[in-house]
Short mmCIF file of C-alpha atoms in Angstrom, two decimals:
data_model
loop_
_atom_site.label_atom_id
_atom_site.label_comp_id
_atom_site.label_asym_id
_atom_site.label_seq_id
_atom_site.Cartn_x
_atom_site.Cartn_y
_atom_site.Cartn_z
CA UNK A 1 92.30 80.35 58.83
CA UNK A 2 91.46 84.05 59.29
CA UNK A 3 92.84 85.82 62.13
CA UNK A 4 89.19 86.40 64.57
CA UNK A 5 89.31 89.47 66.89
CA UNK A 6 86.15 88.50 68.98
CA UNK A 7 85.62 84.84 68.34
CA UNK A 8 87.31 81.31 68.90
CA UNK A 9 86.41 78.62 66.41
CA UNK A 10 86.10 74.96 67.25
CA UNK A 11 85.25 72.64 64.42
CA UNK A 12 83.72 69.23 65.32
CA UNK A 13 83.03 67.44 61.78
CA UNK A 14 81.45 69.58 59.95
CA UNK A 15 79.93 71.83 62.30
CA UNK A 16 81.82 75.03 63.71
CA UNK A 17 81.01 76.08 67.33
CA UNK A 18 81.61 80.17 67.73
CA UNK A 19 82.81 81.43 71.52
CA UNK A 20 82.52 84.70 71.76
CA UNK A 21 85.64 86.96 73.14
CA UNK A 22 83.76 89.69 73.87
CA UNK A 23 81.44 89.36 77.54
CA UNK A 24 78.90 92.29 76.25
CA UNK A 25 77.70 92.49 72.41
CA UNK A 26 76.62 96.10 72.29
CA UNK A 27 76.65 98.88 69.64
CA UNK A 28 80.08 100.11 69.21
CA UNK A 29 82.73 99.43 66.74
CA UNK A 30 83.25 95.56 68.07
CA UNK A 31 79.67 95.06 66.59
CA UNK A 32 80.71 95.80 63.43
CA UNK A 33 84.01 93.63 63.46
CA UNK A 34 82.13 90.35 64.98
CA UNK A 35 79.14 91.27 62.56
CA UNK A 36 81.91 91.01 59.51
CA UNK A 37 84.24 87.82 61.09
CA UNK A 38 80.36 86.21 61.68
CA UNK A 39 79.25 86.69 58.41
CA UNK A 40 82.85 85.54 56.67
CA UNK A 41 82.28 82.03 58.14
CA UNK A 42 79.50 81.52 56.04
CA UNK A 43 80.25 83.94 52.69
CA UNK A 44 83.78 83.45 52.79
CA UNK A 45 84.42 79.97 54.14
CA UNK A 46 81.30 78.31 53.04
CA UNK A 47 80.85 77.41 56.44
CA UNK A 48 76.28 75.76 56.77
CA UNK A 49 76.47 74.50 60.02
CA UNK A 50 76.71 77.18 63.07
CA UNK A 51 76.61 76.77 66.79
CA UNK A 52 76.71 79.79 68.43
CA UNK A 53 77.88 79.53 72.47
CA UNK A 54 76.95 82.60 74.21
CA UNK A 55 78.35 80.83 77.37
CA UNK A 56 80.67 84.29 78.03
CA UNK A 57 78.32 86.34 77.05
CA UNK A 58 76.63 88.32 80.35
CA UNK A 59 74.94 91.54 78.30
CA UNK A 60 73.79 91.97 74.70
CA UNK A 61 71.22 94.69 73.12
CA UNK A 62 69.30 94.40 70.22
CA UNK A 63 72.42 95.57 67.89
CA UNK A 64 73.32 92.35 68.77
CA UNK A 65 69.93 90.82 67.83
CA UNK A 66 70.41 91.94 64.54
CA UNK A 67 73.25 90.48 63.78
CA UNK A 68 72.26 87.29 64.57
CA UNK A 69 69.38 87.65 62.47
CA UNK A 70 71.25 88.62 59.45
CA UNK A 71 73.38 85.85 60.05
CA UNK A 72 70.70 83.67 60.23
CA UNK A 73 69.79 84.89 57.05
CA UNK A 74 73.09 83.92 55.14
CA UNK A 75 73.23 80.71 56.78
CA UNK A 76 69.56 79.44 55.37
CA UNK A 77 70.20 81.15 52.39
CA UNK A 78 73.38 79.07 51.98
CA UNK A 79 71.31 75.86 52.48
CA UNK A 80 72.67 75.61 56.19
CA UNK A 81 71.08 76.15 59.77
CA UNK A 82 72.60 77.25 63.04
CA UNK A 83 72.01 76.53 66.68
CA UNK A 84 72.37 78.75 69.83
CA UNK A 85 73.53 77.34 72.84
CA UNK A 86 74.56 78.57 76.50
CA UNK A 87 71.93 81.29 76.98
CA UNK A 88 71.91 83.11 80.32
CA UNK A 89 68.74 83.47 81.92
CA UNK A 90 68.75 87.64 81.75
CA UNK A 91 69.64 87.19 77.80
CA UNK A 92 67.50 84.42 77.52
CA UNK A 93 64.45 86.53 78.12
CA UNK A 94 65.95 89.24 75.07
CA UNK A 95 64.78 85.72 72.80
CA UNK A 96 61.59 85.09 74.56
CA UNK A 97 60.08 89.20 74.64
CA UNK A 98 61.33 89.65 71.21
CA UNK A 99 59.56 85.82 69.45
CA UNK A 100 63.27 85.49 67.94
CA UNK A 101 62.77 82.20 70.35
CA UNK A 102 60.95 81.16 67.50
CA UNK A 103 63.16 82.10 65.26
CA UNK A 104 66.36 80.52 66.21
CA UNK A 105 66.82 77.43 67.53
CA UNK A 106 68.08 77.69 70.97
CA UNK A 107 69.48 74.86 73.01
CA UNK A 108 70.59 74.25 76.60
CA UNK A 109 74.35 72.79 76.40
CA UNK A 110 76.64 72.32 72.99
CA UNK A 111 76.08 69.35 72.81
CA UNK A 112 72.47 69.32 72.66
CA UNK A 113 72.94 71.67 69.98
CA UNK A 114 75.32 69.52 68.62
CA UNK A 115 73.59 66.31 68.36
CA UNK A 116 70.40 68.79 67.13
CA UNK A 117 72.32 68.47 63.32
CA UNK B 1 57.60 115.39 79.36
CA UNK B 2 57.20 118.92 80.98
CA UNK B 3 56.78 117.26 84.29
CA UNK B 4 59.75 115.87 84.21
CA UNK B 5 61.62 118.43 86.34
CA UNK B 6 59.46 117.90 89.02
CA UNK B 7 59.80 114.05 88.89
CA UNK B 8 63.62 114.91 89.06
CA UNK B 9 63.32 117.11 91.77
CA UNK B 10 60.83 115.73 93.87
CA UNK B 11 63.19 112.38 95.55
CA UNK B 12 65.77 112.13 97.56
CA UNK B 13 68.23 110.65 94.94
CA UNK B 14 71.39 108.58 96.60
CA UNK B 15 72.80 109.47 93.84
CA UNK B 16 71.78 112.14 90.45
CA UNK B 17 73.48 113.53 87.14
CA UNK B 18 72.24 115.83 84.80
CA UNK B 19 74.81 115.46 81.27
CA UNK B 20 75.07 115.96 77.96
CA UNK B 21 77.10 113.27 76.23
CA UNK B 22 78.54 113.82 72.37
CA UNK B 23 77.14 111.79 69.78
CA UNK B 24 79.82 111.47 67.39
CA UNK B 25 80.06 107.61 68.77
CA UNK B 26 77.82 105.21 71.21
CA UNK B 27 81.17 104.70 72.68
CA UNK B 28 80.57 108.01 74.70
CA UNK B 29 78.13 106.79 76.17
CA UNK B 30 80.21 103.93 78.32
CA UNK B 31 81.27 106.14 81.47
CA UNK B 32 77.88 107.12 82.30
CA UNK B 33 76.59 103.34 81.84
CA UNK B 34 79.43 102.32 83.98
CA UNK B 35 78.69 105.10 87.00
CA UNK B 36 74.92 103.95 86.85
CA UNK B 37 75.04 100.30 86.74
CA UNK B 38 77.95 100.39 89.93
CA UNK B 39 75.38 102.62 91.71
CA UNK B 40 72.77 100.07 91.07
CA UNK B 41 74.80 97.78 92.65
CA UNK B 42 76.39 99.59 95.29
CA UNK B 43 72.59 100.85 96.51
CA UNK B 44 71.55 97.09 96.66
CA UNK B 45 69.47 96.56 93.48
CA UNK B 46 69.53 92.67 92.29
CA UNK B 47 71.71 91.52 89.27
CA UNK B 48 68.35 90.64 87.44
CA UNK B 49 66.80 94.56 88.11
CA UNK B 50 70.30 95.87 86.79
CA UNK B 51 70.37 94.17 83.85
CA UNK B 52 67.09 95.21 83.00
CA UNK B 53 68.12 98.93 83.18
CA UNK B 54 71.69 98.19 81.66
CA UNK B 55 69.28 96.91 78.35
CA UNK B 56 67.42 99.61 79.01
CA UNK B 57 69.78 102.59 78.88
CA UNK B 58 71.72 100.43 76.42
CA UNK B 59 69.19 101.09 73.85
CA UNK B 60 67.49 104.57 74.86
CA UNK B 61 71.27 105.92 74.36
CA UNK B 62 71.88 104.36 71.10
CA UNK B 63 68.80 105.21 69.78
CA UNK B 64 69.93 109.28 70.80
CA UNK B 65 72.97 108.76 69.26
CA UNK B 66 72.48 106.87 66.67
CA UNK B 67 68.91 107.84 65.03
CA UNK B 68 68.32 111.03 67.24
CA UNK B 69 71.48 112.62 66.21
CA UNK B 70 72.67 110.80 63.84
CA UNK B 71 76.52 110.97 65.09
CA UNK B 72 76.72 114.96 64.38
CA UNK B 73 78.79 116.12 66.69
CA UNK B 74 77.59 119.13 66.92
CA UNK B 75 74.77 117.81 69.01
CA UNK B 76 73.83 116.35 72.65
CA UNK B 77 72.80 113.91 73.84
CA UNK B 78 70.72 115.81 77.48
CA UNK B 79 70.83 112.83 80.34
CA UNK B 80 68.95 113.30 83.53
CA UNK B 81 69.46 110.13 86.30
CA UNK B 82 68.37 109.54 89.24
CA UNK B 83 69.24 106.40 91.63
CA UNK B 84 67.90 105.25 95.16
CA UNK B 85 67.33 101.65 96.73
CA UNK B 86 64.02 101.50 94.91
CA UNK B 87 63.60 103.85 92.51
CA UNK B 88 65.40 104.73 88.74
CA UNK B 89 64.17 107.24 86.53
CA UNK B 90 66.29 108.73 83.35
CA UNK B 91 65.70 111.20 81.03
CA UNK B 92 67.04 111.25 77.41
CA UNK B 93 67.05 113.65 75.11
CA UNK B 94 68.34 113.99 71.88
CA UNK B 95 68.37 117.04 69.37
CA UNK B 96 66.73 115.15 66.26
CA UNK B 97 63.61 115.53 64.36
CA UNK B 98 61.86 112.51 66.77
CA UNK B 99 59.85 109.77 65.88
CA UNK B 100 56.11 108.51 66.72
CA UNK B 101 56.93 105.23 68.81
CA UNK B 102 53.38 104.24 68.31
CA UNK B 103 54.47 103.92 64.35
CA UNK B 104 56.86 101.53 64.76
CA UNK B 105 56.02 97.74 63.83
CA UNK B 106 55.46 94.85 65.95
CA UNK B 107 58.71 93.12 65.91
CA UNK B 108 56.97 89.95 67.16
CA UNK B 109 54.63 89.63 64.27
CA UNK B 110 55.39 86.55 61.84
CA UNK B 111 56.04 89.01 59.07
CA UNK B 112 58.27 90.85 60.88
CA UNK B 113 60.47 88.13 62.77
CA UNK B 114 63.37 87.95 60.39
CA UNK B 115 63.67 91.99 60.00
CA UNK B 116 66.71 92.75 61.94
CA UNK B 117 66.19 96.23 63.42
CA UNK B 118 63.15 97.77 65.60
CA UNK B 119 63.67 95.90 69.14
CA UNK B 120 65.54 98.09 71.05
CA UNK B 121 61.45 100.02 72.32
CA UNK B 122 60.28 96.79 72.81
CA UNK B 123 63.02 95.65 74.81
CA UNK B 124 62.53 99.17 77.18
CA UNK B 125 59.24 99.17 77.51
CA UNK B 126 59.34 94.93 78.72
CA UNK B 127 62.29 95.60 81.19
CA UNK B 128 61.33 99.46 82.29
CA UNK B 129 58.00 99.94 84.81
CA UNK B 130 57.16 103.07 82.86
CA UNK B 131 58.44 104.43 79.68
CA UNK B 132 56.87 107.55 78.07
CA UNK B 133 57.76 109.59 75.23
CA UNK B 134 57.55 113.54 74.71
CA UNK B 135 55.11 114.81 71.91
CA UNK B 136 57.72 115.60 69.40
CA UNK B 137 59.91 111.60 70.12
CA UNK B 138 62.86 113.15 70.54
CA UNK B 139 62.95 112.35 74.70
CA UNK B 140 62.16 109.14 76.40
CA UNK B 141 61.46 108.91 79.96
CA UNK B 142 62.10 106.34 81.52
CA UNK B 143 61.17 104.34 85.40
CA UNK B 144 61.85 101.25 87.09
CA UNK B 145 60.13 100.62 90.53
CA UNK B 146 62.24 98.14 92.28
#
């Protein structure tokens, strides 16, 4: 398995769940690293089922927003979906003002988002 | 913005700066966030109101850096700030060619959902009470009425 700088895998079946290391996803060099581990899970390891737990995430700007929509991206175009999960209320609202609400499919606990497969 | 000044000038600031940051990296930006969002904090504005500005400043200073001056270091980044228990107004300036932030799209339009850049106005303009551009788009000015 690949050596992650700013996330923790868990794998239940076939579905990864992503932590995130890093409390704010801003625009600095980290966004570039997670951007690149992100992406790997799906180009590298094949990986079509994502759940993304923001649970330690307290700040994120819309450098973050595109990642997750490039992401999102790879994952449908690899015949896979993704979930996110563990949304703050403050970041929550980032979803709702920008429509990506619509976009993703965002779920209350991990194992909502879980079960959602 | 010629106003401005005045608007700076004009209140009783608890607390006030008037910098220029580098913009070789966003990353020179993180001592100035970190000053302003403990004043915030300090002067009694709520965790929701602070993260508002945090987004805010987040993406008025990368947009300097990053588009406005495209990471020369040879040019500034010009940040005016001004704090008290109810009132936040910043200035930023960068020394790029600007931009007409009436041009840019509607990130929220179908069309334009799965594009991944072109939030970071949006964002400002949901979170801020006021947020006004200078003719040229190369300064954004910025309130929040607590």
């Amino acid at each position: 398995m690949a050596d992650y700088q700013h996330i923790v895998l868990n794998e239940v079946a076939d579905i990864t769940v992503v932590h995130f290391l890093d409390s704010r996803i801003i625009e600095d060099l980290a966004i570039q690293q997670l951007g690149a581990e992100l992406f790997s899970l799906v180009e590298v390891d094949g990986r079509k089922k994502l759940v993304l737990n923001f649970s330690t995430v307290n700040f994120m700007s819309s450098s973050a927003l595109s990642k997750l929509i490039n992401l999102h991206k790879k994952v449908v175009a690899a015949g896979g979906s993704m979930k996110l999960c563990n949304i703050s209320p403050d970041i929550r609202e980032i979803f709702t003002i920008t429509n990506l609400n619509r976009l993703f499919d965002i779920r209350k606990e991990e194992a909502d988002a879980i079960a959602a497969f | 913005m010629s106003e401005g000044a005045d608007l700076f000038s004009a209140e009783q600031w608890a607390w006030y700066r008037d910098v220029e940051l580098n913009s070789d990296s966003t990353d020179c930006t993180r001592g100035l966030l970190d000053e302003i969002l403990n004043t915030l904090m300090t002067v009694g504005w709520e965790n929701k109101l602070v993260f508002g500005v945090h987004l805010s400043m987040e993406e008025a200073l990368v947009n300097a850096v990053k588009h406005g001056n495209k990471y020369n270091p040879a040019k500034k980044v010009h940040v005016r700030v001004g704090i008290s228990s109810n009132l936040f107004r910043a200035e930023i300036a960068d020394e790029g060619d600007g931009f007409d932030p009436n041009k840019l799209p509607d990130p929220t339009d179908p069309d334009y959902l799965d594009k991944p850049n072109g939030r970071g106005v949006m964002l400002m303009r949901n979170f801020m009470s006021k947020v006004e551009y200078n003719p040229k788009g190369n300064a954004v000015f910025m309130e929040k009425v607590r």
